[in-house]
mmJSON file of the N, C-alpha and C atoms, coordinates in Angstrom:
{"data_MODEL":{"atom_site":{
"group_PDB":["ATOM","ATOM","ATOM","ATOM","ATOM","ATOM","ATOM","ATOM","ATOM","ATOM","ATOM","ATOM","ATOM","ATOM","ATOM","ATOM","ATOM","ATOM","ATOM","ATOM","ATOM","ATOM","ATOM","ATOM","ATOM","ATOM","ATOM","ATOM","ATOM","ATOM","ATOM","ATOM","ATOM","ATOM","ATOM","ATOM","ATOM","ATOM","ATOM","ATOM","ATOM","ATOM","ATOM","ATOM","ATOM","ATOM","ATOM","ATOM","ATOM","ATOM","ATOM","ATOM","ATOM","ATOM","ATOM","ATOM","ATOM","ATOM","ATOM","ATOM","ATOM","ATOM","ATOM","ATOM","ATOM","ATOM","ATOM","ATOM","ATOM","ATOM","ATOM","ATOM","ATOM","ATOM","ATOM","ATOM","ATOM","ATOM","ATOM","ATOM","ATOM","ATOM","ATOM","ATOM","ATOM","ATOM","ATOM","ATOM","ATOM","ATOM","ATOM","ATOM","ATOM","ATOM","ATOM","ATOM","ATOM","ATOM","ATOM","ATOM","ATOM","ATOM","ATOM","ATOM","ATOM","ATOM","ATOM","ATOM","ATOM","ATOM","ATOM","ATOM","ATOM","ATOM","ATOM","ATOM","ATOM","ATOM","ATOM","ATOM","ATOM","ATOM","ATOM","ATOM","ATOM","ATOM","ATOM","ATOM","ATOM","ATOM","ATOM","ATOM","ATOM","ATOM","ATOM","ATOM","ATOM","ATOM","ATOM","ATOM","ATOM","ATOM","ATOM","ATOM","ATOM","ATOM","ATOM","ATOM","ATOM","ATOM","ATOM","ATOM","ATOM","ATOM","ATOM","ATOM","ATOM","ATOM","ATOM","ATOM","ATOM","ATOM","ATOM","ATOM","ATOM","ATOM","ATOM","ATOM","ATOM","ATOM","ATOM","ATOM","ATOM","ATOM","ATOM","ATOM","ATOM","ATOM","ATOM","ATOM","ATOM","ATOM","ATOM"],
"id":[1,2,3,4,5,6,7,8,9,10,11,12,13,14,15,16,17,18,19,20,21,22,23,24,25,26,27,28,29,30,31,32,33,34,35,36,37,38,39,40,41,42,43,44,45,46,47,48,49,50,51,52,53,54,55,56,57,58,59,60,61,62,63,64,65,66,67,68,69,70,71,72,73,74,75,76,77,78,79,80,81,82,83,84,85,86,87,88,89,90,91,92,93,94,95,96,97,98,99,100,101,102,103,104,105,106,107,108,109,110,111,112,113,114,115,116,117,118,119,120,121,122,123,124,125,126,127,128,129,130,131,132,133,134,135,136,137,138,139,140,141,142,143,144,145,146,147,148,149,150,151,152,153,154,155,156,157,158,159,160,161,162,163,164,165,166,167,168,169,170,171,172,173,174,175,176,177,178,179,180,181,182,183],
"type_symbol":["N","C","C","N","C","C","N","C","C","N","C","C","N","C","C","N","C","C","N","C","C","N","C","C","N","C","C","N","C","C","N","C","C","N","C","C","N","C","C","N","C","C","N","C","C","N","C","C","N","C","C","N","C","C","N","C","C","N","C","C","N","C","C","N","C","C","N","C","C","N","C","C","N","C","C","N","C","C","N","C","C","N","C","C","N","C","C","N","C","C","N","C","C","N","C","C","N","C","C","N","C","C","N","C","C","N","C","C","N","C","C","N","C","C","N","C","C","N","C","C","N","C","C","N","C","C","N","C","C","N","C","C","N","C","C","N","C","C","N","C","C","N","C","C","N","C","C","N","C","C","N","C","C","N","C","C","N","C","C","N","C","C","N","C","C","N","C","C","N","C","C","N","C","C","N","C","C","N","C","C","N","C","C"],
"label_atom_id":["N","CA","C","N","CA","C","N","CA","C","N","CA","C","N","CA","C","N","CA","C","N","CA","C","N","CA","C","N","CA","C","N","CA","C","N","CA","C","N","CA","C","N","CA","C","N","CA","C","N","CA","C","N","CA","C","N","CA","C","N","CA","C","N","CA","C","N","CA","C","N","CA","C","N","CA","C","N","CA","C","N","CA","C","N","CA","C","N","CA","C","N","CA","C","N","CA","C","N","CA","C","N","CA","C","N","CA","C","N","CA","C","N","CA","C","N","CA","C","N","CA","C","N","CA","C","N","CA","C","N","CA","C","N","CA","C","N","CA","C","N","CA","C","N","CA","C","N","CA","C","N","CA","C","N","CA","C","N","CA","C","N","CA","C","N","CA","C","N","CA","C","N","CA","C","N","CA","C","N","CA","C","N","CA","C","N","CA","C","N","CA","C","N","CA","C","N","CA","C","N","CA","C","N","CA","C","N","CA","C","N","CA","C"],
"label_alt_id":[null,null,null,null,null,null,null,null,null,null,null,null,null,null,null,null,null,null,null,null,null,null,null,null,null,null,null,null,null,null,null,null,null,null,null,null,null,null,null,null,null,null,null,null,null,null,null,null,null,null,null,null,null,null,null,null,null,null,null,null,null,null,null,null,null,null,null,null,null,null,null,null,null,null,null,null,null,null,null,null,null,null,null,null,null,null,null,null,null,null,null,null,null,null,null,null,null,null,null,null,null,null,null,null,null,null,null,null,null,null,null,null,null,null,null,null,null,null,null,null,null,null,null,null,null,null,null,null,null,null,null,null,null,null,null,null,null,null,null,null,null,null,null,null,null,null,null,null,null,null,null,null,null,null,null,null,null,null,null,null,null,null,null,null,null,null,null,null,null,null,null,null,null,null,null,null,null,null,null,null,null,null,null],
"label_comp_id":["MET","MET","MET","VAL","VAL","VAL","GLN","GLN","GLN","ASN","ASN","ASN","ARG","ARG","ARG","VAL","VAL","VAL","THR","THR","THR","LEU","LEU","LEU","SER","SER","SER","TRP","TRP","TRP","ARG","ARG","ARG","ASN","ASN","ASN","ILE","ILE","ILE","SER","SER","SER","LYS","LYS","LYS","ASN","ASN","ASN","ILE","ILE","ILE","ARG","ARG","ARG","SER","SER","SER","HIS","HIS","HIS","LYS","LYS","LYS","LYS","LYS","LYS","SER","SER","SER","VAL","VAL","VAL","THR","THR","THR","GLN","GLN","GLN","TYR","TYR","TYR","GLN","GLN","GLN","THR","THR","THR","LEU","LEU","LEU","LEU","LEU","LEU","ASN","ASN","ASN","GLN","GLN","GLN","ALA","ALA","ALA","SER","SER","SER","LEU","LEU","LEU","TRP","TRP","TRP","ALA","ALA","ALA","HIS","HIS","HIS","HIS","HIS","HIS","SER","SER","SER","THR","THR","THR","HIS","HIS","HIS","LYS","LYS","LYS","LEU","LEU","LEU","SER","SER","SER","LYS","LYS","LYS","ASN","ASN","ASN","ASN","ASN","ASN","SER","SER","SER","LEU","LEU","LEU","GLU","GLU","GLU","ARG","ARG","ARG","CYS","CYS","CYS","ASP","ASP","ASP","SER","SER","SER","LYS","LYS","LYS","THR","THR","THR","TRP","TRP","TRP","HIS","HIS","HIS","CYS","CYS","CYS"],
"label_asym_id":["A","A","A","A","A","A","A","A","A","A","A","A","A","A","A","A","A","A","A","A","A","A","A","A","A","A","A","A","A","A","A","A","A","A","A","A","A","A","A","A","A","A","A","A","A","A","A","A","A","A","A","A","A","A","A","A","A","A","A","A","A","A","A","A","A","A","A","A","A","A","A","A","A","A","A","A","A","A","A","A","A","A","A","A","A","A","A","A","A","A","A","A","A","A","A","A","A","A","A","A","A","A","A","A","A","A","A","A","A","A","A","A","A","A","A","A","A","A","A","A","A","A","A","A","A","A","A","A","A","A","A","A","A","A","A","A","A","A","A","A","A","A","A","A","A","A","A","A","A","A","A","A","A","A","A","A","A","A","A","A","A","A","A","A","A","A","A","A","A","A","A","A","A","A","A","A","A","A","A","A","A","A","A"],
"label_entity_id":["1","1","1","1","1","1","1","1","1","1","1","1","1","1","1","1","1","1","1","1","1","1","1","1","1","1","1","1","1","1","1","1","1","1","1","1","1","1","1","1","1","1","1","1","1","1","1","1","1","1","1","1","1","1","1","1","1","1","1","1","1","1","1","1","1","1","1","1","1","1","1","1","1","1","1","1","1","1","1","1","1","1","1","1","1","1","1","1","1","1","1","1","1","1","1","1","1","1","1","1","1","1","1","1","1","1","1","1","1","1","1","1","1","1","1","1","1","1","1","1","1","1","1","1","1","1","1","1","1","1","1","1","1","1","1","1","1","1","1","1","1","1","1","1","1","1","1","1","1","1","1","1","1","1","1","1","1","1","1","1","1","1","1","1","1","1","1","1","1","1","1","1","1","1","1","1","1","1","1","1","1","1","1"],
"label_seq_id":[1,1,1,2,2,2,3,3,3,4,4,4,5,5,5,6,6,6,7,7,7,8,8,8,9,9,9,10,10,10,11,11,11,12,12,12,13,13,13,14,14,14,15,15,15,16,16,16,17,17,17,18,18,18,19,19,19,20,20,20,21,21,21,22,22,22,23,23,23,24,24,24,25,25,25,26,26,26,27,27,27,28,28,28,29,29,29,30,30,30,31,31,31,32,32,32,33,33,33,34,34,34,35,35,35,36,36,36,37,37,37,38,38,38,39,39,39,40,40,40,41,41,41,42,42,42,43,43,43,44,44,44,45,45,45,46,46,46,47,47,47,48,48,48,49,49,49,50,50,50,51,51,51,52,52,52,53,53,53,54,54,54,55,55,55,56,56,56,57,57,57,58,58,58,59,59,59,60,60,60,61,61,61],
"pdbx_PDB_ins_code":[null,null,null,null,null,null,null,null,null,null,null,null,null,null,null,null,null,null,null,null,null,null,null,null,null,null,null,null,null,null,null,null,null,null,null,null,null,null,null,null,null,null,null,null,null,null,null,null,null,null,null,null,null,null,null,null,null,null,null,null,null,null,null,null,null,null,null,null,null,null,null,null,null,null,null,null,null,null,null,null,null,null,null,null,null,null,null,null,null,null,null,null,null,null,null,null,null,null,null,null,null,null,null,null,null,null,null,null,null,null,null,null,null,null,null,null,null,null,null,null,null,null,null,null,null,null,null,null,null,null,null,null,null,null,null,null,null,null,null,null,null,null,null,null,null,null,null,null,null,null,null,null,null,null,null,null,null,null,null,null,null,null,null,null,null,null,null,null,null,null,null,null,null,null,null,null,null,null,null,null,null,null,null],
"Cartn_x":[0.968,0.017,0.844,1.895,2.835,3.458,3.97,4.563,3.827,2.477,1.426,1.338,1.228,0.865,2.146,3.335,4.635,4.663,4.34,4.582,3.398,2.089,1.041,1.436,2.131,2.568,3.614,4.429,5.522,5.146,3.925,3.268,2.755,2.168,1.547,2.787,3.867,4.958,5.494,5.706,6.271,5.366,4.046,3.029,3.153,3.181,3.445,4.724,5.793,7.012,6.899,6.187,5.979,5.241,4.23,3.366,4.14,5.001,5.641,6.985,7.343,8.564,8.35,6.991,6.786,6.832,6.319,6.252,7.594,8.448,10.112,10.688,10.53,11.368,10.979,9.411,9.136,9.692,9.881,10.391,11.771,12.564,14.071,14.408,13.408,13.862,13.497,12.497,12.14,13.264,13.95,15.055,16.206,16.511,17.607,17.417,16.203,15.879,16.159,15.786,15.953,17.391,18.166,19.714,20.37,19.886,20.336,20.191,18.856,18.534,19.226,19.45,20.119,21.709,22.155,23.755,23.805,22.978,22.953,22.66,21.743,21.564,22.678,23.385,24.414,25.62,25.945,26.725,26.561,25.445,25.037,25.314,24.984,25.159,26.628,27.432,28.895,29.527,28.907,29.687,29.243,27.889,27.617,28.274,29.018,29.91,28.948,27.756,26.894,26.32,26.212,25.49,26.621,26.617,27.51,27.253,28.326,28.025,27.332,26.256,25.333,26.103,25.975,26.507,25.592,25.748,24.955,24.402,25.324,25.044,23.948,24.177,23.393,22.341,22.464,21.628,21.799,22.932,23.106,24.06,23.536,24.267,24.988],
"Cartn_y":[-1.176,-0.097,1.267,1.42,2.459,2.584,1.682,1.924,2.402,1.939,2.381,4.129,4.48,5.94,6.886,6.136,6.708,6.938,5.804,5.948,6.966,6.902,7.835,9.24,9.486,10.899,11.297,10.305,10.641,10.901,10.208,10.458,11.925,12.364,13.727,14.621,14.436,15.435,15.472,14.525,14.496,15.137,14.86,15.741,17.204,17.543,19.081,19.517,18.743,19.236,19.549,18.599,18.769,20.039,20.178,21.393,22.729,22.548,23.889,24.2,23.232,23.404,24.456,24.364,25.401,26.837,27.109,28.279,28.765,27.768,28.14,28.519,27.986,28.215,29.636,29.946,31.332,32.261,32.004,32.998,33.175,32.126,32.064,32.998,32.74,33.599,35.161,35.449,36.803,37.312,36.719,37.037,37.211,36.253,36.438,37.855,38.049,39.237,40.43,40.499,41.607,41.744,40.888,41.059,41.54,40.986,41.395,42.998,43.305,44.665,45.59,45.116,45.974,46.087,45.026,45.015,46.091,45.811,46.696,48.358,48.398,49.826,50.543,49.921,50.249,50.534,49.595,49.716,50.953,51.054,52.354,53.686,53.682,54.878,55.103,54.135,54.344,54.873,54.508,54.923,56.36,56.803,58.186,59.08,60.074,60.985,61.903,62.179,63.092,62.531,61.195,60.543,59.624,59.826,59.19,57.579,56.814,55.403,54.999,54.091,53.574,52.327,52.342,51.217,49.971,48.957,47.903,47.089,47.35,46.766,47.609,48.995,49.837,50.496,50.44,51.333,52.788,53.369,54.705,55.193,56.337,56.873,57.889],
"Cartn_z":[0.055,-0.094,0.167,0.799,0.893,-0.405,-1.06,-2.314,-3.217,-3.405,-4.352,-4.059,-2.862,-2.392,-2.989,-2.873,-3.278,-4.919,-5.409,-7.068,-7.462,-7.022,-7.245,-7.152,-5.992,-5.672,-6.854,-7.005,-7.957,-9.203,-9.803,-11.107,-11.055,-9.944,-9.897,-10.065,-9.256,-9.407,-10.626,-11.574,-12.813,-13.825,-13.657,-14.418,-14.161,-12.778,-12.59,-13.05,-13.022,-13.618,-14.919,-15.73,-17.216,-17.517,-16.902,-16.924,-16.783,-15.719,-15.2,-16.251,-16.804,-17.788,-18.765,-19.369,-20.257,-19.608,-18.555,-17.916,-17.643,-17.174,-16.968,-17.973,-19.107,-20.141,-20.595,-20.627,-20.947,-20.114,-18.875,-17.848,-18.082,-18.414,-18.752,-19.934,-20.965,-22.246,-21.938,-21.051,-20.652,-19.833,-18.989,-18.227,-19.358,-20.083,-21.068,-21.927,-22.319,-23.162,-22.4,-20.968,-20.204,-19.897,-19.687,-19.36,-20.681,-21.996,-23.193,-23.403,-23.115,-23.259,-22.436,-21.054,-20.228,-20.605,-20.936,-21.525,-22.652,-23.677,-24.868,-24.533,-23.575,-23.324,-22.542,-21.734,-20.955,-22.02,-22.833,-23.749,-24.796,-25.174,-26.063,-25.303,-24.091,-23.344,-23.012,-23.067,-22.706,-23.976,-25.184,-26.392,-26.603,-26.209,-26.3,-25.396,-25.917,-25.247,-24.255,-24.778,-24.086,-22.825,-22.821,-21.519,-20.823,-19.537,-18.622,-18.632,-18.524,-18.467,-17.161,-17.537,-16.356,-15.795,-14.516,-13.725,-13.777,-14.469,-14.442,-13.252,-12.127,-10.849,-10.09,-10.033,-9.117,-9.979,-11.292,-12.214,-12.037,-11.494,-11.526,-12.64,-13.147,-14.334,-13.932],
"occupancy":[1.0,1.0,1.0,1.0,1.0,1.0,1.0,1.0,1.0,1.0,1.0,1.0,1.0,1.0,1.0,1.0,1.0,1.0,1.0,1.0,1.0,1.0,1.0,1.0,1.0,1.0,1.0,1.0,1.0,1.0,1.0,1.0,1.0,1.0,1.0,1.0,1.0,1.0,1.0,1.0,1.0,1.0,1.0,1.0,1.0,1.0,1.0,1.0,1.0,1.0,1.0,1.0,1.0,1.0,1.0,1.0,1.0,1.0,1.0,1.0,1.0,1.0,1.0,1.0,1.0,1.0,1.0,1.0,1.0,1.0,1.0,1.0,1.0,1.0,1.0,1.0,1.0,1.0,1.0,1.0,1.0,1.0,1.0,1.0,1.0,1.0,1.0,1.0,1.0,1.0,1.0,1.0,1.0,1.0,1.0,1.0,1.0,1.0,1.0,1.0,1.0,1.0,1.0,1.0,1.0,1.0,1.0,1.0,1.0,1.0,1.0,1.0,1.0,1.0,1.0,1.0,1.0,1.0,1.0,1.0,1.0,1.0,1.0,1.0,1.0,1.0,1.0,1.0,1.0,1.0,1.0,1.0,1.0,1.0,1.0,1.0,1.0,1.0,1.0,1.0,1.0,1.0,1.0,1.0,1.0,1.0,1.0,1.0,1.0,1.0,1.0,1.0,1.0,1.0,1.0,1.0,1.0,1.0,1.0,1.0,1.0,1.0,1.0,1.0,1.0,1.0,1.0,1.0,1.0,1.0,1.0,1.0,1.0,1.0,1.0,1.0,1.0,1.0,1.0,1.0,1.0,1.0,1.0],
"B_iso_or_equiv":[0.0,0.0,0.0,0.0,0.0,0.0,0.0,0.0,0.0,0.0,0.0,0.0,0.0,0.0,0.0,0.0,0.0,0.0,0.0,0.0,0.0,0.0,0.0,0.0,0.0,0.0,0.0,0.0,0.0,0.0,0.0,0.0,0.0,0.0,0.0,0.0,0.0,0.0,0.0,0.0,0.0,0.0,0.0,0.0,0.0,0.0,0.0,0.0,0.0,0.0,0.0,0.0,0.0,0.0,0.0,0.0,0.0,0.0,0.0,0.0,0.0,0.0,0.0,0.0,0.0,0.0,0.0,0.0,0.0,0.0,0.0,0.0,0.0,0.0,0.0,0.0,0.0,0.0,0.0,0.0,0.0,0.0,0.0,0.0,0.0,0.0,0.0,0.0,0.0,0.0,0.0,0.0,0.0,0.0,0.0,0.0,0.0,0.0,0.0,0.0,0.0,0.0,0.0,0.0,0.0,0.0,0.0,0.0,0.0,0.0,0.0,0.0,0.0,0.0,0.0,0.0,0.0,0.0,0.0,0.0,0.0,0.0,0.0,0.0,0.0,0.0,0.0,0.0,0.0,0.0,0.0,0.0,0.0,0.0,0.0,0.0,0.0,0.0,0.0,0.0,0.0,0.0,0.0,0.0,0.0,0.0,0.0,0.0,0.0,0.0,0.0,0.0,0.0,0.0,0.0,0.0,0.0,0.0,0.0,0.0,0.0,0.0,0.0,0.0,0.0,0.0,0.0,0.0,0.0,0.0,0.0,0.0,0.0,0.0,0.0,0.0,0.0,0.0,0.0,0.0,0.0,0.0,0.0],
"pdbx_formal_charge":[null,null,null,null,null,null,null,null,null,null,null,null,null,null,null,null,null,null,null,null,null,null,null,null,null,null,null,null,null,null,null,null,null,null,null,null,null,null,null,null,null,null,null,null,null,null,null,null,null,null,null,null,null,null,null,null,null,null,null,null,null,null,null,null,null,null,null,null,null,null,null,null,null,null,null,null,null,null,null,null,null,null,null,null,null,null,null,null,null,null,null,null,null,null,null,null,null,null,null,null,null,null,null,null,null,null,null,null,null,null,null,null,null,null,null,null,null,null,null,null,null,null,null,null,null,null,null,null,null,null,null,null,null,null,null,null,null,null,null,null,null,null,null,null,null,null,null,null,null,null,null,null,null,null,null,null,null,null,null,null,null,null,null,null,null,null,null,null,null,null,null,null,null,null,null,null,null,null,null,null,null,null,null],
"auth_seq_id":[1,1,1,2,2,2,3,3,3,4,4,4,5,5,5,6,6,6,7,7,7,8,8,8,9,9,9,10,10,10,11,11,11,12,12,12,13,13,13,14,14,14,15,15,15,16,16,16,17,17,17,18,18,18,19,19,19,20,20,20,21,21,21,22,22,22,23,23,23,24,24,24,25,25,25,26,26,26,27,27,27,28,28,28,29,29,29,30,30,30,31,31,31,32,32,32,33,33,33,34,34,34,35,35,35,36,36,36,37,37,37,38,38,38,39,39,39,40,40,40,41,41,41,42,42,42,43,43,43,44,44,44,45,45,45,46,46,46,47,47,47,48,48,48,49,49,49,50,50,50,51,51,51,52,52,52,53,53,53,54,54,54,55,55,55,56,56,56,57,57,57,58,58,58,59,59,59,60,60,60,61,61,61],
"auth_comp_id":["MET","MET","MET","VAL","VAL","VAL","GLN","GLN","GLN","ASN","ASN","ASN","ARG","ARG","ARG","VAL","VAL","VAL","THR","THR","THR","LEU","LEU","LEU","SER","SER","SER","TRP","TRP","TRP","ARG","ARG","ARG","ASN","ASN","ASN","ILE","ILE","ILE","SER","SER","SER","LYS","LYS","LYS","ASN","ASN","ASN","ILE","ILE","ILE","ARG","ARG","ARG","SER","SER","SER","HIS","HIS","HIS","LYS","LYS","LYS","LYS","LYS","LYS","SER","SER","SER","VAL","VAL","VAL","THR","THR","THR","GLN","GLN","GLN","TYR","TYR","TYR","GLN","GLN","GLN","THR","THR","THR","LEU","LEU","LEU","LEU","LEU","LEU","ASN","ASN","ASN","GLN","GLN","GLN","ALA","ALA","ALA","SER","SER","SER","LEU","LEU","LEU","TRP","TRP","TRP","ALA","ALA","ALA","HIS","HIS","HIS","HIS","HIS","HIS","SER","SER","SER","THR","THR","THR","HIS","HIS","HIS","LYS","LYS","LYS","LEU","LEU","LEU","SER","SER","SER","LYS","LYS","LYS","ASN","ASN","ASN","ASN","ASN","ASN","SER","SER","SER","LEU","LEU","LEU","GLU","GLU","GLU","ARG","ARG","ARG","CYS","CYS","CYS","ASP","ASP","ASP","SER","SER","SER","LYS","LYS","LYS","THR","THR","THR","TRP","TRP","TRP","HIS","HIS","HIS","CYS","CYS","CYS"],
"auth_asym_id":["A","A","A","A","A","A","A","A","A","A","A","A","A","A","A","A","A","A","A","A","A","A","A","A","A","A","A","A","A","A","A","A","A","A","A","A","A","A","A","A","A","A","A","A","A","A","A","A","A","A","A","A","A","A","A","A","A","A","A","A","A","A","A","A","A","A","A","A","A","A","A","A","A","A","A","A","A","A","A","A","A","A","A","A","A","A","A","A","A","A","A","A","A","A","A","A","A","A","A","A","A","A","A","A","A","A","A","A","A","A","A","A","A","A","A","A","A","A","A","A","A","A","A","A","A","A","A","A","A","A","A","A","A","A","A","A","A","A","A","A","A","A","A","A","A","A","A","A","A","A","A","A","A","A","A","A","A","A","A","A","A","A","A","A","A","A","A","A","A","A","A","A","A","A","A","A","A","A","A","A","A","A","A"],
"auth_atom_id":["N","CA","C","N","CA","C","N","CA","C","N","CA","C","N","CA","C","N","CA","C","N","CA","C","N","CA","C","N","CA","C","N","CA","C","N","CA","C","N","CA","C","N","CA","C","N","CA","C","N","CA","C","N","CA","C","N","CA","C","N","CA","C","N","CA","C","N","CA","C","N","CA","C","N","CA","C","N","CA","C","N","CA","C","N","CA","C","N","CA","C","N","CA","C","N","CA","C","N","CA","C","N","CA","C","N","CA","C","N","CA","C","N","CA","C","N","CA","C","N","CA","C","N","CA","C","N","CA","C","N","CA","C","N","CA","C","N","CA","C","N","CA","C","N","CA","C","N","CA","C","N","CA","C","N","CA","C","N","CA","C","N","CA","C","N","CA","C","N","CA","C","N","CA","C","N","CA","C","N","CA","C","N","CA","C","N","CA","C","N","CA","C","N","CA","C","N","CA","C","N","CA","C","N","CA","C","N","CA","C","N","CA","C"],
"pdbx_PDB_model_num":[1,1,1,1,1,1,1,1,1,1,1,1,1,1,1,1,1,1,1,1,1,1,1,1,1,1,1,1,1,1,1,1,1,1,1,1,1,1,1,1,1,1,1,1,1,1,1,1,1,1,1,1,1,1,1,1,1,1,1,1,1,1,1,1,1,1,1,1,1,1,1,1,1,1,1,1,1,1,1,1,1,1,1,1,1,1,1,1,1,1,1,1,1,1,1,1,1,1,1,1,1,1,1,1,1,1,1,1,1,1,1,1,1,1,1,1,1,1,1,1,1,1,1,1,1,1,1,1,1,1,1,1,1,1,1,1,1,1,1,1,1,1,1,1,1,1,1,1,1,1,1,1,1,1,1,1,1,1,1,1,1,1,1,1,1,1,1,1,1,1,1,1,1,1,1,1,1,1,1,1,1,1,1]
}}}
């Protein structure tokens, strides 16, 4: 009986993991896009002489 319960709960967990994987990958791509955007914006600001270079860690320009 105990082993049956364990396998059932494990099946539920694996189902949940599969359903969550999609949302996790979407979240990761959003994070990647945000970090890329932040990197490029600081890079562009540093190239432009009229704007001071922004610190990516503290977000102070």
